[in-house]
């Protein structure tokens, strides 16, 4: 690794690395173009990229499919693999739950992008 890589603009982590044209922070999962990193430090907002389990970029309003069965606290049954979730919203959630949605039969909840794929 090169000793002169810039720290993460969000968490100031020194463990950043290069991946093609992007800089990556393994602690926050943050990706940025080095030229944009300087703009972010000066106060400009940079959109974060949320990817599904197969690498497709997600955006607000997308429809996704759950790829593995999920247990739901307080429910005798869980969410089955193959369940479609419509009109998602991307949020800065807790513990990696970055999708806010409403699932028929369960109500509003947050999901991790690693358990869904874009439909």
CSV table of C-alpha atoms in Angstrom, one decimal:
chain,number,residue,atom,x,y,z
A,1,UNK,CA,0.0,0.0,0.0
A,2,UNK,CA,1.0,3.5,-0.6
A,3,UNK,CA,1.8,5.6,2.5
A,4,UNK,CA,0.3,8.8,1.0
A,5,UNK,CA,-3.4,7.7,0.7
A,6,UNK,CA,-5.8,10.3,2.1
A,7,UNK,CA,-7.9,9.4,5.2
A,8,UNK,CA,-11.6,8.7,4.9
A,9,UNK,CA,-13.5,12.1,4.7
A,10,UNK,CA,-16.4,10.8,6.9
A,11,UNK,CA,-14.6,9.0,9.7
A,12,UNK,CA,-10.9,10.0,9.2
A,13,UNK,CA,-9.9,6.3,9.1
A,14,UNK,CA,-6.3,5.8,8.0
A,15,UNK,CA,-7.0,2.3,6.6
A,16,UNK,CA,-8.3,3.5,3.2
A,17,UNK,CA,-7.2,1.7,0.0
A,18,UNK,CA,-7.6,2.2,-3.8
A,19,UNK,CA,-10.0,0.2,-5.9
A,20,UNK,CA,-9.7,1.1,-9.5
A,21,UNK,CA,-10.6,4.8,-9.7
A,22,UNK,CA,-12.2,4.9,-6.2
A,23,UNK,CA,-10.9,5.2,-2.7
A,24,UNK,CA,-12.5,2.8,-0.2
A,25,UNK,CA,-12.9,3.0,3.6
A,26,UNK,CA,-13.3,-0.5,5.0
A,27,UNK,CA,-14.5,0.7,8.4
A,28,UNK,CA,-17.6,2.6,7.1
A,29,UNK,CA,-18.0,1.1,3.6
A,30,UNK,CA,-17.6,4.5,2.2
A,31,UNK,CA,-16.4,4.9,-1.5
A,32,UNK,CA,-15.4,8.2,-3.1
A,33,UNK,CA,-13.4,9.6,-6.0
A,34,UNK,CA,-10.3,11.2,-4.6
A,35,UNK,CA,-11.1,14.6,-6.3
A,36,UNK,CA,-14.5,14.5,-4.7
A,37,UNK,CA,-12.9,13.8,-1.3
A,38,UNK,CA,-11.4,17.3,-1.2
A,39,UNK,CA,-14.8,18.8,-2.2
A,40,UNK,CA,-16.5,16.9,0.7
A,41,UNK,CA,-14.0,18.2,3.2
A,42,UNK,CA,-14.9,21.7,2.1
A,43,UNK,CA,-18.5,21.1,2.9
A,44,UNK,CA,-20.1,19.9,-0.3
A,45,UNK,CA,-22.4,16.9,0.1
A,46,UNK,CA,-21.6,13.7,-1.8
A,47,UNK,CA,-24.3,11.1,-2.4
A,48,UNK,CA,-23.5,7.7,-1.0
A,49,UNK,CA,-23.8,4.6,-3.1
A,50,UNK,CA,-25.9,1.7,-1.8
A,51,UNK,CA,-25.6,-1.6,-3.6
A,52,UNK,CA,-27.7,-4.8,-3.3
A,53,UNK,CA,-26.4,-8.3,-2.8
A,54,UNK,CA,-25.3,-8.7,-6.4
A,55,UNK,CA,-23.8,-5.3,-6.9
A,56,UNK,CA,-26.6,-3.3,-8.5
A,57,UNK,CA,-26.9,0.3,-7.4
A,58,UNK,CA,-30.1,1.0,-5.5
A,59,UNK,CA,-32.0,4.2,-5.4
A,60,UNK,CA,-35.2,5.6,-3.8
A,61,UNK,CA,-38.4,4.1,-5.2
A,62,UNK,CA,-36.9,0.9,-6.5
A,63,UNK,CA,-38.5,-2.5,-6.1
A,64,UNK,CA,-36.3,-5.2,-4.6
A,65,UNK,CA,-36.6,-8.9,-3.8
A,66,UNK,CA,-35.5,-10.5,-0.6
A,67,UNK,CA,-32.9,-13.1,-1.4
A,68,UNK,CA,-32.9,-15.1,1.9
A,69,UNK,CA,-35.4,-15.9,4.6
A,70,UNK,CA,-35.4,-13.4,7.4
A,71,UNK,CA,-36.5,-13.9,11.0
A,72,UNK,CA,-38.7,-11.1,12.4
A,73,UNK,CA,-38.8,-10.5,16.1
A,74,UNK,CA,-42.3,-11.0,17.5
A,75,UNK,CA,-43.6,-12.8,14.5
A,76,UNK,CA,-44.1,-16.6,14.3
A,77,UNK,CA,-43.1,-16.6,10.6
A,78,UNK,CA,-40.5,-14.6,9.0
A,79,UNK,CA,-40.1,-13.0,5.6
A,80,UNK,CA,-39.7,-15.6,2.9
A,81,UNK,CA,-37.0,-15.5,0.2
A,82,UNK,CA,-38.6,-14.1,-3.0
A,83,UNK,CA,-40.8,-11.5,-1.2
A,84,UNK,CA,-41.0,-8.4,-3.3
A,85,UNK,CA,-40.7,-5.0,-1.6
A,86,UNK,CA,-41.9,-2.0,-3.5
A,87,UNK,CA,-41.0,1.7,-3.2
A,88,UNK,CA,-37.9,1.5,-0.9
A,89,UNK,CA,-36.2,4.5,0.7
A,90,UNK,CA,-32.5,4.7,1.3
A,91,UNK,CA,-31.6,5.9,4.8
A,92,UNK,CA,-28.6,6.1,7.2
A,93,UNK,CA,-29.9,3.3,9.4
A,94,UNK,CA,-28.5,1.5,12.5
A,95,UNK,CA,-26.2,-1.5,12.1
A,96,UNK,CA,-26.2,-1.5,8.3
A,97,UNK,CA,-30.0,-1.3,7.9
A,98,UNK,CA,-30.0,1.1,5.1
A,99,UNK,CA,-33.3,0.4,3.4
A,100,UNK,CA,-36.6,1.7,4.9
A,101,UNK,CA,-39.7,0.0,3.5
A,102,UNK,CA,-43.1,-1.3,4.1
A,103,UNK,CA,-43.7,-5.1,3.6
A,104,UNK,CA,-47.2,-6.4,3.1
A,105,UNK,CA,-48.3,-8.4,6.1
A,106,UNK,CA,-45.4,-7.1,8.3
A,107,UNK,CA,-45.6,-3.3,8.2
A,108,UNK,CA,-42.8,-0.8,8.2
A,109,UNK,CA,-39.3,-2.0,8.8
A,110,UNK,CA,-35.6,-1.6,7.8
A,111,UNK,CA,-33.6,-4.0,5.8
A,112,UNK,CA,-29.9,-4.4,5.0
A,113,UNK,CA,-29.0,-4.0,1.4
A,114,UNK,CA,-27.0,-7.2,1.5
A,115,UNK,CA,-30.2,-9.3,1.8
A,116,UNK,CA,-32.0,-7.9,-1.2
A,117,UNK,CA,-31.5,-7.7,-5.0
A,118,UNK,CA,-33.0,-5.2,-7.4
A,119,UNK,CA,-36.1,-6.6,-9.2
